[in-house]
mmCIF file of C-alpha atoms in Angstrom:
data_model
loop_
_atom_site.group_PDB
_atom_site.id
_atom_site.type_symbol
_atom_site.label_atom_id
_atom_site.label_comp_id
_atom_site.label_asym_id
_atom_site.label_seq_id
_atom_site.Cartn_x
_atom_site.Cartn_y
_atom_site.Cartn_z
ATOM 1 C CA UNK A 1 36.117 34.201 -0.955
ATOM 2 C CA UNK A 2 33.167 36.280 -1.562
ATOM 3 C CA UNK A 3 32.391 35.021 -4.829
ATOM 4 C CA UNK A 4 32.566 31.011 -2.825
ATOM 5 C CA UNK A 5 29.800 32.840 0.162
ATOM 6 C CA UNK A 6 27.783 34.195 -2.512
ATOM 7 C CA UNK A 7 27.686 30.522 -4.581
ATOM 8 C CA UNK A 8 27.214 28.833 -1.391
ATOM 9 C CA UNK A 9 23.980 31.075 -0.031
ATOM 10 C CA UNK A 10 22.749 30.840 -3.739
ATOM 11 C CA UNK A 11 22.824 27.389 -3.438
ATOM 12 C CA UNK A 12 21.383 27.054 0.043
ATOM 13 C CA UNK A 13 18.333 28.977 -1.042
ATOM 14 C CA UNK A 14 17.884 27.282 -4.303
ATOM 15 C CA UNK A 15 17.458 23.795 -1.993
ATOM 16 C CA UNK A 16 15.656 25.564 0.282
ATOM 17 C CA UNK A 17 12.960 26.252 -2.536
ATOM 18 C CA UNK A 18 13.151 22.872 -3.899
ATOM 19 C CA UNK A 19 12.201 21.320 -0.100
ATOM 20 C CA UNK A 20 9.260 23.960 0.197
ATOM 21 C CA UNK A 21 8.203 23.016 -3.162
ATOM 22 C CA UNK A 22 7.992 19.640 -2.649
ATOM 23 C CA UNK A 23 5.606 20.226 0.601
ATOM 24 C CA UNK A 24 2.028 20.350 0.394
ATOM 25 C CA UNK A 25 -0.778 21.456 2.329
ATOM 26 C CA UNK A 26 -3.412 18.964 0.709
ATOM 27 C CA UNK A 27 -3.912 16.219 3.231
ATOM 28 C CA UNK A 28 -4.645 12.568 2.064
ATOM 29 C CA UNK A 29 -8.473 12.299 0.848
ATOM 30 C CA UNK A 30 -8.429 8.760 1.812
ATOM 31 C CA UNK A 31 -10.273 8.503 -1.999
ATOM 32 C CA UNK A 32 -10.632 5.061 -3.393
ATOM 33 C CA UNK A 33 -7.863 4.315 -5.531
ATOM 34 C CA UNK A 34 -9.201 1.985 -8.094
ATOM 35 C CA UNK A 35 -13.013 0.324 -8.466
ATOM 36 C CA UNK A 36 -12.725 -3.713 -7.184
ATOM 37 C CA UNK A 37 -15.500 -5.402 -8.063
ATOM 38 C CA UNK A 38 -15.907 -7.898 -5.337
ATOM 39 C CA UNK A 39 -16.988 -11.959 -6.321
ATOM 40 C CA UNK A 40 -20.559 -13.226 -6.237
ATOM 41 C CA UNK A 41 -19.265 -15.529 -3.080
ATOM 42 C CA UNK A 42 -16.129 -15.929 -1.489
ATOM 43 C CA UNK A 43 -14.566 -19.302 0.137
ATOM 44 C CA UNK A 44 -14.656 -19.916 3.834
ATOM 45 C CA UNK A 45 -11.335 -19.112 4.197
ATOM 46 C CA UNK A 46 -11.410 -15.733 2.332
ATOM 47 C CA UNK A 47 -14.821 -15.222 4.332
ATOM 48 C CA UNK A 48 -12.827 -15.455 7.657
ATOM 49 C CA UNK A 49 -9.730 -13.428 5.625
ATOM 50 C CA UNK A 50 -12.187 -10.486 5.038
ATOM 51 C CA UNK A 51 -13.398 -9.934 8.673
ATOM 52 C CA UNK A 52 -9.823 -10.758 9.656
ATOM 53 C CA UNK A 53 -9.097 -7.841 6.922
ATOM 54 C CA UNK A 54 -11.288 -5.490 8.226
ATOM 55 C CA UNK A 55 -10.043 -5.460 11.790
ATOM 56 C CA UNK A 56 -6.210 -5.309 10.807
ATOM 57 C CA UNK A 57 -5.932 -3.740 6.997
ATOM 58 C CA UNK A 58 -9.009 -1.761 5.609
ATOM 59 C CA UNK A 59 -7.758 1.152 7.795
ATOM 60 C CA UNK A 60 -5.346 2.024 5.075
ATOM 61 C CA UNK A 61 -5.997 -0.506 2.311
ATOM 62 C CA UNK A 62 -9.913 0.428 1.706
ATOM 63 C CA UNK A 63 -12.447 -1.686 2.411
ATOM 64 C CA UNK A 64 -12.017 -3.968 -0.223
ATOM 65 C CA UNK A 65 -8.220 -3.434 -0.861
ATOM 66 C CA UNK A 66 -9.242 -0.697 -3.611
ATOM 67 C CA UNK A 67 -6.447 1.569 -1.607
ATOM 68 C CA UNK A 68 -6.781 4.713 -0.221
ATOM 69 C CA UNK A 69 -5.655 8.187 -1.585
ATOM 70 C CA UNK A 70 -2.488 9.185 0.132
ATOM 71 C CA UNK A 71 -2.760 6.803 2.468
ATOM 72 C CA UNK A 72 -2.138 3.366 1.143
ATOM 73 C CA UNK A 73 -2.164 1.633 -2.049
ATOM 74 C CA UNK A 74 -4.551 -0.840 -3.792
ATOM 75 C CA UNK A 75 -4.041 -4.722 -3.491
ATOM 76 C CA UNK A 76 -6.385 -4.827 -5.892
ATOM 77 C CA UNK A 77 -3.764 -4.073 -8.846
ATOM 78 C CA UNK A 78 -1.450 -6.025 -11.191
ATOM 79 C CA UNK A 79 1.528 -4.900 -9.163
ATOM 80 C CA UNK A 80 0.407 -7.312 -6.079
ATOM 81 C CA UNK A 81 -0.116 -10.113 -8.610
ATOM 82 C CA UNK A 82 0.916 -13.470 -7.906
ATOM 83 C CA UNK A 83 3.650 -13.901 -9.920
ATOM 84 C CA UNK A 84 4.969 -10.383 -9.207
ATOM 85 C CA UNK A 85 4.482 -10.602 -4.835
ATOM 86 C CA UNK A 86 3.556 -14.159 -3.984
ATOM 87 C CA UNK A 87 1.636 -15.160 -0.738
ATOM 88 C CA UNK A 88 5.053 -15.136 1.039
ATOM 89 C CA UNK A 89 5.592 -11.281 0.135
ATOM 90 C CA UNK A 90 2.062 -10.384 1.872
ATOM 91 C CA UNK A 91 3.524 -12.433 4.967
ATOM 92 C CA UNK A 92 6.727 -10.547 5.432
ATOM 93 C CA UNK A 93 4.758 -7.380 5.145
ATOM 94 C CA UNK A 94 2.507 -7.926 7.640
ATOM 95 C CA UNK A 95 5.255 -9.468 9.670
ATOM 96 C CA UNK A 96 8.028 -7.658 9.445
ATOM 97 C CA UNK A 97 7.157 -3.832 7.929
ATOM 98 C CA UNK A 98 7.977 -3.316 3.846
ATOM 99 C CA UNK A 99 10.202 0.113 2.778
ATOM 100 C CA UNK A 100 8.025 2.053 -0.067
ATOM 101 C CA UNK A 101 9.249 0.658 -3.586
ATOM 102 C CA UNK A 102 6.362 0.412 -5.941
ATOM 103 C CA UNK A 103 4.198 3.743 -4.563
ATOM 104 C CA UNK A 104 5.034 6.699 -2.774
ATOM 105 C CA UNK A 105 3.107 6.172 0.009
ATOM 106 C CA UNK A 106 5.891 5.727 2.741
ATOM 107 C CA UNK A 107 6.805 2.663 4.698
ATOM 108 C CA UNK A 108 4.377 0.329 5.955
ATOM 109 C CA UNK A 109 4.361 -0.868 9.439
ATOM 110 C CA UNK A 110 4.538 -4.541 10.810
ATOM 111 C CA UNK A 111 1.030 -5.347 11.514
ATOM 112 C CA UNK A 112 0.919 -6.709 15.264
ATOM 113 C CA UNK A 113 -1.221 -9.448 16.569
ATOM 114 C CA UNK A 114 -1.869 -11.111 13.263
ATOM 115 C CA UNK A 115 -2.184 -14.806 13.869
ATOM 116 C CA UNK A 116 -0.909 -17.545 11.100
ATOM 117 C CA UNK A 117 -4.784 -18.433 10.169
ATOM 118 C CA UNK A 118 -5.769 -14.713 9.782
ATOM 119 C CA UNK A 119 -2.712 -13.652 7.628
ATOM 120 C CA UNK A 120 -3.594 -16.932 5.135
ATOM 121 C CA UNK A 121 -7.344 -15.678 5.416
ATOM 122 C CA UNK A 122 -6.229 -12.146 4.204
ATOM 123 C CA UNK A 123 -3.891 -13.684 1.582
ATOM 124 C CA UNK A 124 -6.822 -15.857 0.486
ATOM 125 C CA UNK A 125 -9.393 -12.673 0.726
ATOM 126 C CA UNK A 126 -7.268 -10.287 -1.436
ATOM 127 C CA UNK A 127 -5.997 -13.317 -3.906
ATOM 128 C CA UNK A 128 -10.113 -14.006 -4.502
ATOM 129 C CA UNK A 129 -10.825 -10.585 -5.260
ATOM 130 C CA UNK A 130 -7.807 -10.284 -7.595
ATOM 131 C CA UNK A 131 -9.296 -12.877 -9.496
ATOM 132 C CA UNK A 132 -12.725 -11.076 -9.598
ATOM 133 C CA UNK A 133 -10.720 -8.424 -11.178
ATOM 134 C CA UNK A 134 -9.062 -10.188 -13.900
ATOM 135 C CA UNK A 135 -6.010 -9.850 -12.075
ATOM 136 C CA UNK A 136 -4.363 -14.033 -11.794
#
């Protein structure tokens, strides 16, 4: 029986490390993630899909979707290509929430409010830039 306590406390503290080890003091930077180099002009649409960007997504995204440091990733990146997350993937995030799979930076939230237009404006906005990035 003792030997079972002992084995059992030994293994309690040896997870307990592991959590603490795993927790950090450093608080997200909010860095840019990578450089975007944004097009000489954008369409009309992505024109209205940038402002409607700025209101609902640069919060967390950067600016110009270059992602923030421990706060959100880049859309500017061959992981949110189109033939990896089409336009319909961007939708159901925004709509609906999406759980962490490609980054560690937790779950993102349904975006509220987000009308039909300004969701195909912010498609159109990030798929424009991706293009200016070599990314297609």
């Amino acid at each position: 029986m003792r030997t079972v306590l002992l084995a059992a406390t030994a293994a309690i503290a040896a997870g307990g490390a592991w959590w603490l080890s795993g927790q950090s003091d450093a608080k997200p930077t909010g860095d840019a993630l990578v450089a975007v180099t944004m097009p000489a002009t954008l369409s009309p649409g992505a024109e209205a899909g940038q402002q409607a960007f700025a209101a609902n997504c640069a919060s967390c995204h950067g600016t110009d979707a270059e992602g923030r440091e421990g706060i959100a990733p880049p859309l500017i990146h061959k992981v949110y290509e189109p033939s990896h997350h089409g336009d319909m993937a961007f939708v159901l995030a925004a709509r609906n929430g999406v759980r962490a799979h490609h980054w560690s930076y937790g779950d993102m939230a349904p975006v509220p409010g987000l009308t039909d237009a300004e969701l195909a404006g912010i498609i159109r906005f990030v798929r424009e830039v991706q293009v200016a990035n070599g990314i297609r």
